[in-house]
Short mmCIF file of N, CA, C and O in Angstrom, two decimals:
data_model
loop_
_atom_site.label_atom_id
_atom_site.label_comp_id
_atom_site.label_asym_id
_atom_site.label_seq_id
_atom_site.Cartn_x
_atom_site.Cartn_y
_atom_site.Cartn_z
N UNK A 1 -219.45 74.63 4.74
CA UNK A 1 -220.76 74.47 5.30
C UNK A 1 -221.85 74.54 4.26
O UNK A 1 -222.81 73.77 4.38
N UNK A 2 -221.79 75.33 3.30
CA UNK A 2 -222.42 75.75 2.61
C UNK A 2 -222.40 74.16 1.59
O UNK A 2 -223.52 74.06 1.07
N UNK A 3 -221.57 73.08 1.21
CA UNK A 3 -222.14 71.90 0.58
C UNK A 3 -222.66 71.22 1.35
O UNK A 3 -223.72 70.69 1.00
N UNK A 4 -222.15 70.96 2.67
CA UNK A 4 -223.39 70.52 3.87
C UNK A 4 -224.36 70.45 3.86
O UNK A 4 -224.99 69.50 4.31
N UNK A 5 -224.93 71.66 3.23
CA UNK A 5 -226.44 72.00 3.47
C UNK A 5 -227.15 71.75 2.15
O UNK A 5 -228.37 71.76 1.99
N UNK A 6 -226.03 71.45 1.02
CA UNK A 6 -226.72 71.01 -0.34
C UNK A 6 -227.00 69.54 -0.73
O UNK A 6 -227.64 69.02 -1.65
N UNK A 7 -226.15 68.96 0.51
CA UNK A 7 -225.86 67.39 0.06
C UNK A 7 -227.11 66.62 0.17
O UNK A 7 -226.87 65.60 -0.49
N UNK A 8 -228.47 66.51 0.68
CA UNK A 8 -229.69 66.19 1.24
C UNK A 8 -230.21 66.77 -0.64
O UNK A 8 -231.14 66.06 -1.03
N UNK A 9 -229.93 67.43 -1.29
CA UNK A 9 -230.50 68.26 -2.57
C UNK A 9 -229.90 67.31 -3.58
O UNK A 9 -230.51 66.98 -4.60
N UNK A 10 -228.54 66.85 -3.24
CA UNK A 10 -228.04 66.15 -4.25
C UNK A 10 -228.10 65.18 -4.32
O UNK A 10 -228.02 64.60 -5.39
N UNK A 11 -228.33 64.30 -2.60
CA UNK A 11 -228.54 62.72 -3.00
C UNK A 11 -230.22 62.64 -3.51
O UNK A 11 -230.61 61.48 -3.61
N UNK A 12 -230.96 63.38 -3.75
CA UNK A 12 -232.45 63.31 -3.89
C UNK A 12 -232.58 62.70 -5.24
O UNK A 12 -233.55 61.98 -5.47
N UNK A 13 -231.39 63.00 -6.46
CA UNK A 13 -232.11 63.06 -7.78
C UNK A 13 -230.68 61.43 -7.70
O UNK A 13 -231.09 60.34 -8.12
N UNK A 14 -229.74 61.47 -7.36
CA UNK A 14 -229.02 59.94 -7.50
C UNK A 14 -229.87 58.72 -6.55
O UNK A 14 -229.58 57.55 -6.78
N UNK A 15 -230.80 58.98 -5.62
CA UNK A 15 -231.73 58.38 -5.01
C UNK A 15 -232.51 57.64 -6.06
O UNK A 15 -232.52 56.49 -6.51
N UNK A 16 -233.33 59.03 -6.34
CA UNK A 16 -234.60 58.85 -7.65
C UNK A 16 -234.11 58.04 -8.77
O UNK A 16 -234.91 57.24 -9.24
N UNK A 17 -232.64 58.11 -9.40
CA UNK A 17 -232.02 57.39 -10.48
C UNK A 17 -231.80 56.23 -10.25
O UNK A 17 -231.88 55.40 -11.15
N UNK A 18 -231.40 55.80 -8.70
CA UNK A 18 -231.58 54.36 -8.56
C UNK A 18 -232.03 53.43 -8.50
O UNK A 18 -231.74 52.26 -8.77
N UNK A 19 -233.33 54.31 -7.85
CA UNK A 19 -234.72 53.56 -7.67
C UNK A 19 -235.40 53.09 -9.14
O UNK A 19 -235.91 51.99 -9.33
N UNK A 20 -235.33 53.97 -9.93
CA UNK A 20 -235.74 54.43 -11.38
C UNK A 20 -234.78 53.29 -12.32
O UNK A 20 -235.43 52.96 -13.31
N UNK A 21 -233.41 52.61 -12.28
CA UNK A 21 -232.89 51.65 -12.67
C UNK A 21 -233.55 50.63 -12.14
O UNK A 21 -234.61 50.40 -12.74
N UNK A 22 -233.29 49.82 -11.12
CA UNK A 22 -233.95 49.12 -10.02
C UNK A 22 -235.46 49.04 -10.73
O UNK A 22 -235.32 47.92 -11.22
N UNK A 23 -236.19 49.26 -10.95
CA UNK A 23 -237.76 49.34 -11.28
C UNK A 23 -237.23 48.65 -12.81
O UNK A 23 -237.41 47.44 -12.88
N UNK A 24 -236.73 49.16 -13.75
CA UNK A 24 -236.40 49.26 -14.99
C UNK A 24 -235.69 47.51 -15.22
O UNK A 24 -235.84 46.87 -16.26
N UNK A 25 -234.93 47.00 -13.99
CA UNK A 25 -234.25 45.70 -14.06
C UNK A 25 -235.17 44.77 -14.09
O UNK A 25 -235.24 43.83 -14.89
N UNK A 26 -236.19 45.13 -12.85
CA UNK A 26 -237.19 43.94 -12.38
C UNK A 26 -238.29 43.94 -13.45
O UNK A 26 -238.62 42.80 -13.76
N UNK A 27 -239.00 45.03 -14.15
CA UNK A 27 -239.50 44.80 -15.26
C UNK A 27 -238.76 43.72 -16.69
O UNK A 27 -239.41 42.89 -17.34
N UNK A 28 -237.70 43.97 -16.83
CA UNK A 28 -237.01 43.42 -17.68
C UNK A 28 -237.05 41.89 -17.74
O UNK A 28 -237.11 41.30 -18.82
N UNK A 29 -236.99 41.18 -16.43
CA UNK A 29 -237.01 39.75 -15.98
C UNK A 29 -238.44 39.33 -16.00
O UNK A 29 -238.70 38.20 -15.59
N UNK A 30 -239.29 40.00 -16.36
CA UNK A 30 -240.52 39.54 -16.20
C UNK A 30 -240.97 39.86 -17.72
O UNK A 30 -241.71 39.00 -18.18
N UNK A 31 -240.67 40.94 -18.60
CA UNK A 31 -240.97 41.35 -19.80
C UNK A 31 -241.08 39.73 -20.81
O UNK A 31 -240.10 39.00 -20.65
N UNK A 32 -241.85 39.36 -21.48
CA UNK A 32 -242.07 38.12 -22.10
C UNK A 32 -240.94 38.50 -23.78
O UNK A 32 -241.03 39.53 -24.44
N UNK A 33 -240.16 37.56 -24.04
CA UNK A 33 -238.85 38.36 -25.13
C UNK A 33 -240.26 38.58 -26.56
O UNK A 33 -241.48 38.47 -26.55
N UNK A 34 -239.34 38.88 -27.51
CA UNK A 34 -240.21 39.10 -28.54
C UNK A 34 -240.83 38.28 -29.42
O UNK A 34 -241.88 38.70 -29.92
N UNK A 35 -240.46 37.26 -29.70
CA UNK A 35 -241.17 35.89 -30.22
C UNK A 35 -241.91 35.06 -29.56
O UNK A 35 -242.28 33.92 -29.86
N UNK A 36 -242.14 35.86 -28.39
CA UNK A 36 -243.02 35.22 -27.46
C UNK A 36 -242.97 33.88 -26.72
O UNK A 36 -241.87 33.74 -26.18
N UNK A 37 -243.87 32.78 -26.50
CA UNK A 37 -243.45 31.88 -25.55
C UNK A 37 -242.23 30.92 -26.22
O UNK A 37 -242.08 30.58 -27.39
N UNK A 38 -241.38 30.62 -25.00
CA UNK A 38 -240.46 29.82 -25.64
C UNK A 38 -240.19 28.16 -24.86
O UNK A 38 -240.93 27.81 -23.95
N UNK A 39 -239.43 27.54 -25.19
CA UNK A 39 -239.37 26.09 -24.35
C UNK A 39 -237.47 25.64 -24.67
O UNK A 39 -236.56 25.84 -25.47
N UNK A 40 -237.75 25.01 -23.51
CA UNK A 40 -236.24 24.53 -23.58
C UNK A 40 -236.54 22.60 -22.77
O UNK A 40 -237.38 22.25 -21.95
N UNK A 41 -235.77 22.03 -23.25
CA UNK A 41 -235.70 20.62 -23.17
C UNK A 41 -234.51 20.02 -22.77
O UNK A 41 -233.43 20.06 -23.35
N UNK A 42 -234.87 19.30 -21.40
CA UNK A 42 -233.82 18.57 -20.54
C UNK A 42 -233.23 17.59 -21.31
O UNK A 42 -233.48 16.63 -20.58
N UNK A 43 -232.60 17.12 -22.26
CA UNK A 43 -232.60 16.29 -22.95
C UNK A 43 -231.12 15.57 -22.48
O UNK A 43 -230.09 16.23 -22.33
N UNK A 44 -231.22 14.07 -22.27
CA UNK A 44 -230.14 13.31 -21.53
C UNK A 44 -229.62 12.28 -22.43
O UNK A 44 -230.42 12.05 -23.34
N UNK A 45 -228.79 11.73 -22.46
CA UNK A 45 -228.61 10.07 -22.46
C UNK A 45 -229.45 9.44 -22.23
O UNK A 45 -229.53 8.66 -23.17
N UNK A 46 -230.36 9.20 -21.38
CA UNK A 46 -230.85 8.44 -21.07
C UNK A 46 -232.50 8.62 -21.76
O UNK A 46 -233.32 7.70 -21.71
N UNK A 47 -232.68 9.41 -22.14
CA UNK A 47 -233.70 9.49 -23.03
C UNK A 47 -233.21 8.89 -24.71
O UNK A 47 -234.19 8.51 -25.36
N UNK A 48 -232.41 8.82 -25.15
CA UNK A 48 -232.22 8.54 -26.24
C UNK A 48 -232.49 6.80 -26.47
O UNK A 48 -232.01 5.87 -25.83
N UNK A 49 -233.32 6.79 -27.53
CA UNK A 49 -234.18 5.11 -27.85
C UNK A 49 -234.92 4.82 -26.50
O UNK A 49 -234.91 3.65 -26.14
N UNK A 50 -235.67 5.90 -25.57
CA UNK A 50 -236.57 5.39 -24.22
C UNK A 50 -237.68 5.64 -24.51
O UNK A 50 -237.85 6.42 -25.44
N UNK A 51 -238.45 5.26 -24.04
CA UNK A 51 -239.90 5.66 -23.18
C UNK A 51 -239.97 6.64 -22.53
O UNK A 51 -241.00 7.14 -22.07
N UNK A 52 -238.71 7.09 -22.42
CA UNK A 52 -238.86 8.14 -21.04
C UNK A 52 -238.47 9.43 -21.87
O UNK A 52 -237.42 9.58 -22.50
N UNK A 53 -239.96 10.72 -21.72
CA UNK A 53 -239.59 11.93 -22.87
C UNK A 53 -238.72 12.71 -21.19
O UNK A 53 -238.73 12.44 -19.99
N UNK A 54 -238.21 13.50 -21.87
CA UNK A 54 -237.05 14.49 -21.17
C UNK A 54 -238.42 15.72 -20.85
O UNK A 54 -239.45 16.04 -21.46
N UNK A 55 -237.53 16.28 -19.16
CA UNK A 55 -238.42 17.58 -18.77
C UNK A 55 -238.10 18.70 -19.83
O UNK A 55 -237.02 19.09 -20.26
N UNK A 56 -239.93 19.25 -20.22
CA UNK A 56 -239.64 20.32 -21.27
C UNK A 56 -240.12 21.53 -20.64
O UNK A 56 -241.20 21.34 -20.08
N UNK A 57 -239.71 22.65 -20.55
CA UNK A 57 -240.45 23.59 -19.88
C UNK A 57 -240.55 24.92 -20.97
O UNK A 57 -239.81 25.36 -21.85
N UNK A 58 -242.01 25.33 -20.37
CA UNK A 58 -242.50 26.28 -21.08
C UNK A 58 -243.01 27.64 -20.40
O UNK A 58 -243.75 27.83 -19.44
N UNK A 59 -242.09 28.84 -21.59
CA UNK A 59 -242.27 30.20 -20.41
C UNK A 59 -242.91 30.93 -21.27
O UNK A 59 -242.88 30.39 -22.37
N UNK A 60 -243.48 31.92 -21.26
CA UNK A 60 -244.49 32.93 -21.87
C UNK A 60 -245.34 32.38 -22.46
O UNK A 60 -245.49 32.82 -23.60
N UNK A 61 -246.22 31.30 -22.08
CA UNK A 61 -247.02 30.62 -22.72
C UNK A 61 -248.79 31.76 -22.99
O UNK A 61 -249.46 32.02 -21.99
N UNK A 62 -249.10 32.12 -23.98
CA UNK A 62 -250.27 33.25 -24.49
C UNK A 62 -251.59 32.76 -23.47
O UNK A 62 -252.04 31.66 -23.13
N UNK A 63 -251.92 34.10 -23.19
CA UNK A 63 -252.90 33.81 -22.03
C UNK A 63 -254.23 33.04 -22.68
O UNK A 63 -254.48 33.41 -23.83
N UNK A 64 -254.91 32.27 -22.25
CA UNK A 64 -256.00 31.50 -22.40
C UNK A 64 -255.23 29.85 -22.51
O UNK A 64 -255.99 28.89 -22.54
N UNK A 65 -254.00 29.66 -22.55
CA UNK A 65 -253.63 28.31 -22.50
C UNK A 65 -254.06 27.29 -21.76
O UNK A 65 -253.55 27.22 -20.64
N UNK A 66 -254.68 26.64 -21.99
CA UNK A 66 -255.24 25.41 -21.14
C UNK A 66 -254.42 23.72 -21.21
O UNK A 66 -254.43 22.78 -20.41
N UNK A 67 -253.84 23.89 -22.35
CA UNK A 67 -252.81 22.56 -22.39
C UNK A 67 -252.15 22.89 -23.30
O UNK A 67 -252.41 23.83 -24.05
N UNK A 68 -250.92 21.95 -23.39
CA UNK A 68 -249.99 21.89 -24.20
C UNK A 68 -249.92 20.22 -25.15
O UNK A 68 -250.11 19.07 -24.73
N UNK A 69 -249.63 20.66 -26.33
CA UNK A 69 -249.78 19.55 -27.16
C UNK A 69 -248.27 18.92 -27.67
O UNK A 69 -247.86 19.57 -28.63
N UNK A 70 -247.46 17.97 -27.30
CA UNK A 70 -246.15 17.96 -27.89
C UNK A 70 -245.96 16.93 -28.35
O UNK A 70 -246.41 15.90 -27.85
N UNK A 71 -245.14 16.96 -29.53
CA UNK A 71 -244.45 15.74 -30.60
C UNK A 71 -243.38 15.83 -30.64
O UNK A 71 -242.82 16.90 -30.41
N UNK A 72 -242.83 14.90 -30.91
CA UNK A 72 -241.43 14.71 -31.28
C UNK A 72 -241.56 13.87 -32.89
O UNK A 72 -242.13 12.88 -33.32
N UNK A 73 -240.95 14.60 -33.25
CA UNK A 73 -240.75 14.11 -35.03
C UNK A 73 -239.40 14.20 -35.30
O UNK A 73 -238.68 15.09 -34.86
N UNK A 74 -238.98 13.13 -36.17
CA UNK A 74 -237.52 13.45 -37.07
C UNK A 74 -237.68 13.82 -38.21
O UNK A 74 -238.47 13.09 -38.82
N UNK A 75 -236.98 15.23 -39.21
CA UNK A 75 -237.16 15.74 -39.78
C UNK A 75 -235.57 15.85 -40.92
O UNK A 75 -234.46 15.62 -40.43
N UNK A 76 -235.69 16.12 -41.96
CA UNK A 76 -234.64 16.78 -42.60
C UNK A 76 -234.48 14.86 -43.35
O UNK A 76 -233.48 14.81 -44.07
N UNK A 77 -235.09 13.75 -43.29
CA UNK A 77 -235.09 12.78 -44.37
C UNK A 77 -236.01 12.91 -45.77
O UNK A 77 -236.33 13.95 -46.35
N UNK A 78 -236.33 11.52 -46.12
CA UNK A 78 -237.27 11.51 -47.44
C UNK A 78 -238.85 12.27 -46.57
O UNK A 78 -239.51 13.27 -46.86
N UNK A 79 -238.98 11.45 -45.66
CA UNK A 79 -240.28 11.58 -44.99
C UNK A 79 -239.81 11.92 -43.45
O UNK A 79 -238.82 11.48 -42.87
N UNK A 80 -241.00 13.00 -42.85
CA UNK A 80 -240.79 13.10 -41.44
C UNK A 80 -241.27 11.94 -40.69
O UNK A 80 -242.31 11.31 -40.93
N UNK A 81 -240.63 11.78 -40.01
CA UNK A 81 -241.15 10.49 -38.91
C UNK A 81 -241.95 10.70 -37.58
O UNK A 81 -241.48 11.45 -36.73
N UNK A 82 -242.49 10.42 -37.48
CA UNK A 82 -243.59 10.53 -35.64
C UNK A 82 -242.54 9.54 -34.52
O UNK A 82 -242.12 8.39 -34.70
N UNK A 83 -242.37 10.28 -33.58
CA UNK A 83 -241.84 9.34 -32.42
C UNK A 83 -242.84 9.29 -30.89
O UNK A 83 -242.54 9.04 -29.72
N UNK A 84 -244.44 9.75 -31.73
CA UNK A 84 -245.11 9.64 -30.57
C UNK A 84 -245.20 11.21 -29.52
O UNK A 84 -244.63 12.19 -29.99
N UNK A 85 -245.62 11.30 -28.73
CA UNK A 85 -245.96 12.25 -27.85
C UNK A 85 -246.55 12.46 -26.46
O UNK A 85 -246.11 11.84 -25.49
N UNK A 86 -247.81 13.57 -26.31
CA UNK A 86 -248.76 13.76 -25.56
C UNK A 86 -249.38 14.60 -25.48
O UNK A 86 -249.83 15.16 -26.48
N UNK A 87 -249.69 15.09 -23.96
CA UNK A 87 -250.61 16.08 -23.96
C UNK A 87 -250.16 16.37 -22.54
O UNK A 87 -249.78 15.48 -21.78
N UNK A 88 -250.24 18.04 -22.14
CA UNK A 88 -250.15 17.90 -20.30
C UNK A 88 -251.04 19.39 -20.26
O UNK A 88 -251.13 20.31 -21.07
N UNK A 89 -251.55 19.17 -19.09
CA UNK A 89 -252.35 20.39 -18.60
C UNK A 89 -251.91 21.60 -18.25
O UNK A 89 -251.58 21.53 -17.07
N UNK A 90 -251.71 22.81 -18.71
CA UNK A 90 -251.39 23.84 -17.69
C UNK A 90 -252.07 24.08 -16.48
O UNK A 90 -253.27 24.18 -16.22
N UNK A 91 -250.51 24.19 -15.46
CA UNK A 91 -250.76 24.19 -14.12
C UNK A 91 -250.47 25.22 -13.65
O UNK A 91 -250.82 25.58 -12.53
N UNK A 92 -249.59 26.05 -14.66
CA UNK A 92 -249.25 27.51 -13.93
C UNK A 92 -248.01 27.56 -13.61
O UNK A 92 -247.60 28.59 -13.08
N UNK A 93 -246.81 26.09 -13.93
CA UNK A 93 -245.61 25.65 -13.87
C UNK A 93 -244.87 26.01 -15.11
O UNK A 93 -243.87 26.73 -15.13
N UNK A 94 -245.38 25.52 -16.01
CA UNK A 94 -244.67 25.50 -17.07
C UNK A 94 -244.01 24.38 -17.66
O UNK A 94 -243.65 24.27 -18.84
N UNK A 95 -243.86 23.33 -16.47
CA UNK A 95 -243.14 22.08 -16.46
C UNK A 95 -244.04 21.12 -16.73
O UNK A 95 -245.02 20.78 -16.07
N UNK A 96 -243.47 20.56 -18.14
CA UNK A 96 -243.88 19.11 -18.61
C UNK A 96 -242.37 18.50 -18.04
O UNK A 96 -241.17 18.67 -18.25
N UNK A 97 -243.44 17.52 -17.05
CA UNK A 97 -242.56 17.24 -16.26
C UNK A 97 -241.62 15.64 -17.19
O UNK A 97 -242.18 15.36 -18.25
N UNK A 98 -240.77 15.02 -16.96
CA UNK A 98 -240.07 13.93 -17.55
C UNK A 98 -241.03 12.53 -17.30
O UNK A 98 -241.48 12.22 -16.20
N UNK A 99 -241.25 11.74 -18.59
CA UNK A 99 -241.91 10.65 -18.30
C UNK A 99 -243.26 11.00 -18.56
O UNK A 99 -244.14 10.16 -18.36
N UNK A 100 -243.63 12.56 -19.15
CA UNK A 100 -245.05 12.99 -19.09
C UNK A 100 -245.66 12.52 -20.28
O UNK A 100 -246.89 12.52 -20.41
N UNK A 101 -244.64 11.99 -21.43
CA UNK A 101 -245.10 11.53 -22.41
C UNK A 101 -245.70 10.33 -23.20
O UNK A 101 -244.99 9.70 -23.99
N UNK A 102 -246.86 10.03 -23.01
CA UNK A 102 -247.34 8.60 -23.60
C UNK A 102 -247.76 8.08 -24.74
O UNK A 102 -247.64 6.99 -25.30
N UNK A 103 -248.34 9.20 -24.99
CA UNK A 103 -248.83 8.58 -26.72
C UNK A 103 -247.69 7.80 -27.51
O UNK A 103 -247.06 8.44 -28.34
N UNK A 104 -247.45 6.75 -27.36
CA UNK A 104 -246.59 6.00 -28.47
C UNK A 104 -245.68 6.60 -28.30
O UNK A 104 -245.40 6.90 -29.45
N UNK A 105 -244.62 7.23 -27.42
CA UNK A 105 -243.55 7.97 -26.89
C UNK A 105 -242.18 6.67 -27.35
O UNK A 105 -242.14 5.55 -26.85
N UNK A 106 -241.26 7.18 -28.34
CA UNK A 106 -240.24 6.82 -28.01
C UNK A 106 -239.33 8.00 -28.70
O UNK A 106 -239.52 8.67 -29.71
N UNK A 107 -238.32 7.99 -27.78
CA UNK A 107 -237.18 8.89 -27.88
C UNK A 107 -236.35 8.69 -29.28
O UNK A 107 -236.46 7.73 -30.05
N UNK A 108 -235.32 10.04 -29.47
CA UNK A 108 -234.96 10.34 -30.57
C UNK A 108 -233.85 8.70 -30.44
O UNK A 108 -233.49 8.22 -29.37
N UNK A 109 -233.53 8.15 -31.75
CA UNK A 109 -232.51 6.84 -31.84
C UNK A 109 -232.08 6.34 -33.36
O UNK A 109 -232.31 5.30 -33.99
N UNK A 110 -231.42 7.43 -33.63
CA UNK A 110 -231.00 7.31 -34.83
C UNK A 110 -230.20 5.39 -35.17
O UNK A 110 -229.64 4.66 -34.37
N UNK A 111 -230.43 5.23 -36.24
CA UNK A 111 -229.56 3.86 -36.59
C UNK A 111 -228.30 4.13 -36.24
O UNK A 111 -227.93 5.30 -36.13
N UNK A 112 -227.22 2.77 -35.94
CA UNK A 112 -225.76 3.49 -35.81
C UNK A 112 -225.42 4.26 -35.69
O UNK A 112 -225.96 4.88 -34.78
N UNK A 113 -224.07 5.09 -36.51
CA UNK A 113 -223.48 6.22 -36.11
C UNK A 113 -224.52 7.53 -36.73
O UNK A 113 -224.67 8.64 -36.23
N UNK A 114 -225.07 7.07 -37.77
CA UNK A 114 -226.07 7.86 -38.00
C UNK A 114 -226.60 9.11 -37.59
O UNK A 114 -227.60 8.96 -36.89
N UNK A 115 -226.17 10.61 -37.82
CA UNK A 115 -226.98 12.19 -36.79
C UNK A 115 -227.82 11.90 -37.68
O UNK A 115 -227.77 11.33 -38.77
N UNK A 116 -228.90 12.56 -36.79
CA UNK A 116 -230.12 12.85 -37.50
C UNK A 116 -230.82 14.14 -36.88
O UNK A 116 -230.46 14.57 -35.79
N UNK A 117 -231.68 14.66 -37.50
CA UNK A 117 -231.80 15.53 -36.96
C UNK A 117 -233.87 15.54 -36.47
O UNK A 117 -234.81 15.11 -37.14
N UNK A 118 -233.88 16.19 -35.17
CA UNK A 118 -235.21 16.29 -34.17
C UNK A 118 -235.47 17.22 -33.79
O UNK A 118 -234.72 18.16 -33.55
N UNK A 119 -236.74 17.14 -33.63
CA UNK A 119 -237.35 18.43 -32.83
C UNK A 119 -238.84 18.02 -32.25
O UNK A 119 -239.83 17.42 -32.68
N UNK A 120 -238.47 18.61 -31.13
CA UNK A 120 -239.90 18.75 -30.11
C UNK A 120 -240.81 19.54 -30.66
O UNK A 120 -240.16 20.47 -31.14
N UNK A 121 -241.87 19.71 -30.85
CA UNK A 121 -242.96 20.83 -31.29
C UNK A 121 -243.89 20.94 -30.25
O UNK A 121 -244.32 19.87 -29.83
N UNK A 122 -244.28 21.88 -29.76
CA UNK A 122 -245.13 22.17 -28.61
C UNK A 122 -245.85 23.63 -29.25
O UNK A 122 -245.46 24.74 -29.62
N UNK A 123 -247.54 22.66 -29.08
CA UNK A 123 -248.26 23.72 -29.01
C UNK A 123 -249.28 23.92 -27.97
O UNK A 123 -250.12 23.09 -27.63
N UNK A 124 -249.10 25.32 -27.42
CA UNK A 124 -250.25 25.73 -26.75
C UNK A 124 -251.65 25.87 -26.74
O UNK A 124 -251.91 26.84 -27.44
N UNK A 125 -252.70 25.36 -26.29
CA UNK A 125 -253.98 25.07 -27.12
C UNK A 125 -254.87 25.90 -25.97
O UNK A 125 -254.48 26.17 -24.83
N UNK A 126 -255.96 26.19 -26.47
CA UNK A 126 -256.96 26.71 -25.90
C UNK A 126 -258.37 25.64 -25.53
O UNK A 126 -259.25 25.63 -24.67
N UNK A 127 -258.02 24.90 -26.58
CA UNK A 127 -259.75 23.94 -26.29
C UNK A 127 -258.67 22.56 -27.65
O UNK A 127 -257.61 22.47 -28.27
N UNK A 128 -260.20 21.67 -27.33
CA UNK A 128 -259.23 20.28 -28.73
C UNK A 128 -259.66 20.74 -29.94
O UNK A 128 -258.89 20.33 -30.81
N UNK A 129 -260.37 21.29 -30.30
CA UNK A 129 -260.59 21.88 -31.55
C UNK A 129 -260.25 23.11 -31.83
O UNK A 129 -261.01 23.88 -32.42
N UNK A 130 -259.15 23.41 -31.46
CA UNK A 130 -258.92 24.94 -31.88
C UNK A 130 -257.93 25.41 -32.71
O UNK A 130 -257.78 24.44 -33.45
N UNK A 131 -257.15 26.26 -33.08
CA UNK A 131 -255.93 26.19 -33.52
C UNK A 131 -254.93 26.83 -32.98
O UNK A 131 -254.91 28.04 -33.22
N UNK A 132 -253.76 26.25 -32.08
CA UNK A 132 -252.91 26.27 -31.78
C UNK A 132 -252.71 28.15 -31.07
O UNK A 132 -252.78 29.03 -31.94
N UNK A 133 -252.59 28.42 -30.24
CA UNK A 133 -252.30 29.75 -29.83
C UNK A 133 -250.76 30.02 -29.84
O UNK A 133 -250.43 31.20 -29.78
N UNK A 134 -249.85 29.14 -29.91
CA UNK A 134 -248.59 29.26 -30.45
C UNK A 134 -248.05 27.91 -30.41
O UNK A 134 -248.48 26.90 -29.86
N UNK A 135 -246.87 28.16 -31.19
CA UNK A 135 -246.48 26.91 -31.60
C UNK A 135 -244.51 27.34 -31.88
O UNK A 135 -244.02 28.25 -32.55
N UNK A 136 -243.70 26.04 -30.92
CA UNK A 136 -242.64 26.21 -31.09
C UNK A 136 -241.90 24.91 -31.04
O UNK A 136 -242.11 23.93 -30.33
N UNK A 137 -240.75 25.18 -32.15
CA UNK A 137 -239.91 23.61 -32.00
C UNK A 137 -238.53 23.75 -31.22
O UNK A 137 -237.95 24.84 -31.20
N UNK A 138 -238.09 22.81 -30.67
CA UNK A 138 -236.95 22.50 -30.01
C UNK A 138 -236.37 21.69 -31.05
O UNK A 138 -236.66 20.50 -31.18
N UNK A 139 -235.49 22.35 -31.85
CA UNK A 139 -234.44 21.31 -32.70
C UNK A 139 -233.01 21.06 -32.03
O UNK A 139 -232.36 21.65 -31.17
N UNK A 140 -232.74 19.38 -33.17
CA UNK A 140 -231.39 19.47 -32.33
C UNK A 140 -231.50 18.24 -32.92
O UNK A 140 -232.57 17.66 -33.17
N UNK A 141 -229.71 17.59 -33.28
CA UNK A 141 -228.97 16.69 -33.70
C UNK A 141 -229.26 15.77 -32.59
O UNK A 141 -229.42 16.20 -31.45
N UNK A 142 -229.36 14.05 -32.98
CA UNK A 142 -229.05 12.88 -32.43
C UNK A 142 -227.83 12.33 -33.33
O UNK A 142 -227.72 12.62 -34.53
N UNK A 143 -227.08 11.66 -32.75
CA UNK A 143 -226.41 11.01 -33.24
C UNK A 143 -226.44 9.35 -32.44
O UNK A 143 -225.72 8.45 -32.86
#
């Protein structure tokens, strides 16, 4: 009888510990990682030698962001190359959505068997004259 009457004492502090994990998880998924905003790129077949740029999405983007600025360049030859770009508004998505890209947009298309190597650069901007509030590349082999 006598643990009966303790058990209400003991679930109190494995209660409190759960709740206390639980709090500790959901912070974690929301915590922005340490290099701050990052992007990842839908990148298909079917973008390769198109018009059509691949969905890029962007997460921890630094507060005051008002647009995003992105290029695609090939890198690691004599000279870097421009494959064109754009511009898209923050909406509070994160998603540059596919096809968002116009400026002189053409996709990565190496000659023949040819890898080469690309990267997306996306920067976060505050105003058109400003400098960049962060800035990150998406690299990665074409072949």
């Amino acid at each position: 009888m006598k643990l009966a009457h303790h058990a209400p004492t003991l679930l109190l502090p494995l209660l409190f510990a759960t709740l206390l994990l639980a709090a500790c998880a959901a912070r974690d998924e929301t915590t922005p990682p340490e290099e701050g905003m990052t992007i990842t790129v839908d990148l298909s077949e079917i973008h390769r030698c198109s018009r059509v740029s691949p969905e890029i999405t962007v997460a921890y983007a630094p507060k005051g962001t008002k647009f995003y600025d992105i290029r695609l360049i090939e890198y690691g030859t004599e000279e870097e190359r421009f494959f064109g770009g754009g511009t898209w508004v923050e909406d509070g998505t994160g998603v540059i959505p596919e096809g968002a890209l116009t400026r002189h947009y053409r996709g990565p298309c190496p000659p023949g068997t040819k890898a080469l190597d690309y990267a997306y650069v996306v920067s976060a901007m505050e105003s058109e004259n400003s400098q960049p509030l962060a800035v990150r590349l998406y690299r990665f082999t074409q072949e």
